[in-house]
Amino acid sequence: MVIRRKDREILDLDKIESIIAGARYMHLGMFDENYPYVVPLHYGYEMKDGKLTFYVHGAKEGHKLDCLRKNDHVFVEIDCRLEKNIG
C-alpha cells in the first residue's frame, strides 16, 4: 500500500492501538459480485507480537458470509472521534 500523505501516516503501534481501543464501530467492506458490500460492526481486537487481529460476531449463515466465501479480500474502516491531533 502506498500512502500519499506521509505526514499523516501512523507507524507507532501504541498509537494505532490507542485509536482502535477508542473507537466503537468498524465498517467491513467486501465484494458482492461486482459491487461493494459494507457492513457496520462492533468489534474486539487483539494486538499480539505486533500483529493485529479483529474479532466480529455474526450468524453462521447469511449474505456477509456468502460474500466472504466467494472473495475473502476485505477492507476495514474504523470510526473514531478525534478530540485532538494524535499524529
Tab-separated table of C-alpha atoms in Angstrom:
chain	number	residue	atom	x	y	z
A	1	MET	CA	0.000	0.000	0.000
A	2	VAL	CA	1.264	3.471	-0.868
A	3	ILE	CA	0.497	6.336	1.497
A	4	ARG	CA	0.182	9.636	-0.337
A	5	ARG	CA	0.322	11.824	2.789
A	6	LYS	CA	3.389	10.556	4.634
A	7	ASP	CA	2.918	13.366	7.176
A	8	ARG	CA	-0.309	11.644	8.331
A	9	GLU	CA	0.993	8.086	8.415
A	10	ILE	CA	0.952	6.488	11.882
A	11	LEU	CA	3.514	3.741	12.389
A	12	ASP	CA	3.728	3.683	16.192
A	13	LEU	CA	1.889	0.533	17.338
A	14	ASP	CA	0.920	2.116	20.662
A	15	LYS	CA	-0.778	4.996	18.855
A	16	ILE	CA	-2.500	2.613	16.461
A	17	GLU	CA	-3.785	0.525	19.358
A	18	SER	CA	-4.963	3.663	21.146
A	19	ILE	CA	-7.028	4.652	18.113
A	20	ILE	CA	-8.540	1.178	17.788
A	21	ALA	CA	-9.266	0.939	21.514
A	22	GLY	CA	-11.065	4.282	21.496
A	23	ALA	CA	-13.300	3.513	18.543
A	24	ARG	CA	-16.639	1.745	18.673
A	25	TYR	CA	-17.507	0.678	15.135
A	26	MET	CA	-15.844	-0.939	12.199
A	27	HIS	CA	-17.126	-0.977	8.649
A	28	LEU	CA	-16.218	-4.235	6.957
A	29	GLY	CA	-16.087	-3.864	3.191
A	30	MET	CA	-16.426	-6.876	0.936
A	31	PHE	CA	-17.230	-7.652	-2.670
A	32	ASP	CA	-20.758	-8.662	-3.687
A	33	GLU	CA	-20.042	-9.856	-7.207
A	34	ASN	CA	-19.119	-6.584	-8.977
A	35	TYR	CA	-20.292	-4.238	-6.226
A	36	PRO	CA	-19.033	-3.226	-2.796
A	37	TYR	CA	-20.914	-4.501	0.241
A	38	VAL	CA	-20.214	-2.732	3.534
A	39	VAL	CA	-21.453	-3.826	6.964
A	40	PRO	CA	-21.102	-1.798	10.184
A	41	LEU	CA	-19.984	-3.987	13.102
A	42	HIS	CA	-18.980	-3.815	16.731
A	43	TYR	CA	-15.629	-5.492	17.182
A	44	GLY	CA	-12.994	-6.735	19.530
A	45	TYR	CA	-9.325	-6.951	18.758
A	46	GLU	CA	-6.047	-8.398	19.924
A	47	MET	CA	-2.592	-6.957	19.393
A	48	LYS	CA	-0.015	-9.694	19.868
A	49	ASP	CA	3.628	-9.603	18.770
A	50	GLY	CA	2.878	-6.631	16.507
A	51	LYS	CA	0.060	-8.483	14.741
A	52	LEU	CA	-3.445	-7.049	14.846
A	53	THR	CA	-6.435	-9.413	14.798
A	54	PHE	CA	-10.047	-8.203	14.719
A	55	TYR	CA	-12.939	-10.240	16.082
A	56	VAL	CA	-16.519	-9.667	14.955
A	57	HIS	CA	-19.686	-11.573	15.664
A	58	GLY	CA	-22.196	-12.819	13.143
A	59	ALA	CA	-24.566	-15.566	12.186
A	60	LYS	CA	-23.347	-18.864	10.776
A	61	GLU	CA	-25.121	-18.086	7.531
A	62	GLY	CA	-26.146	-15.011	5.612
A	63	HIS	CA	-25.152	-12.569	2.919
A	64	LYS	CA	-21.938	-11.438	4.643
A	65	LEU	CA	-20.593	-14.985	4.790
A	66	ASP	CA	-21.739	-15.694	1.238
A	67	CYS	CA	-19.677	-12.711	0.044
A	68	LEU	CA	-16.635	-13.789	2.093
A	69	ARG	CA	-16.783	-17.329	0.758
A	70	LYS	CA	-16.727	-16.027	-2.812
A	71	ASN	CA	-13.965	-13.468	-2.231
A	72	ASP	CA	-12.047	-13.160	1.041
A	73	HIS	CA	-10.426	-9.805	0.156
A	74	VAL	CA	-11.792	-7.183	2.540
A	75	PHE	CA	-11.083	-3.737	3.919
A	76	VAL	CA	-11.905	-2.157	7.253
A	77	GLU	CA	-12.634	1.413	8.224
A	78	ILE	CA	-12.840	2.339	11.887
A	79	ASP	CA	-14.944	5.251	13.115
A	80	CYS	CA	-13.437	7.248	15.915
A	81	ARG	CA	-13.834	10.736	17.266
A	82	LEU	CA	-10.574	12.578	17.335
A	83	GLU	CA	-10.553	15.173	20.069
A	84	LYS	CA	-7.007	16.216	19.316
A	85	ASN	CA	-4.375	15.598	16.706
A	86	ILE	CA	-2.884	12.187	17.548
A	87	GLY	CA	-0.388	12.076	14.684
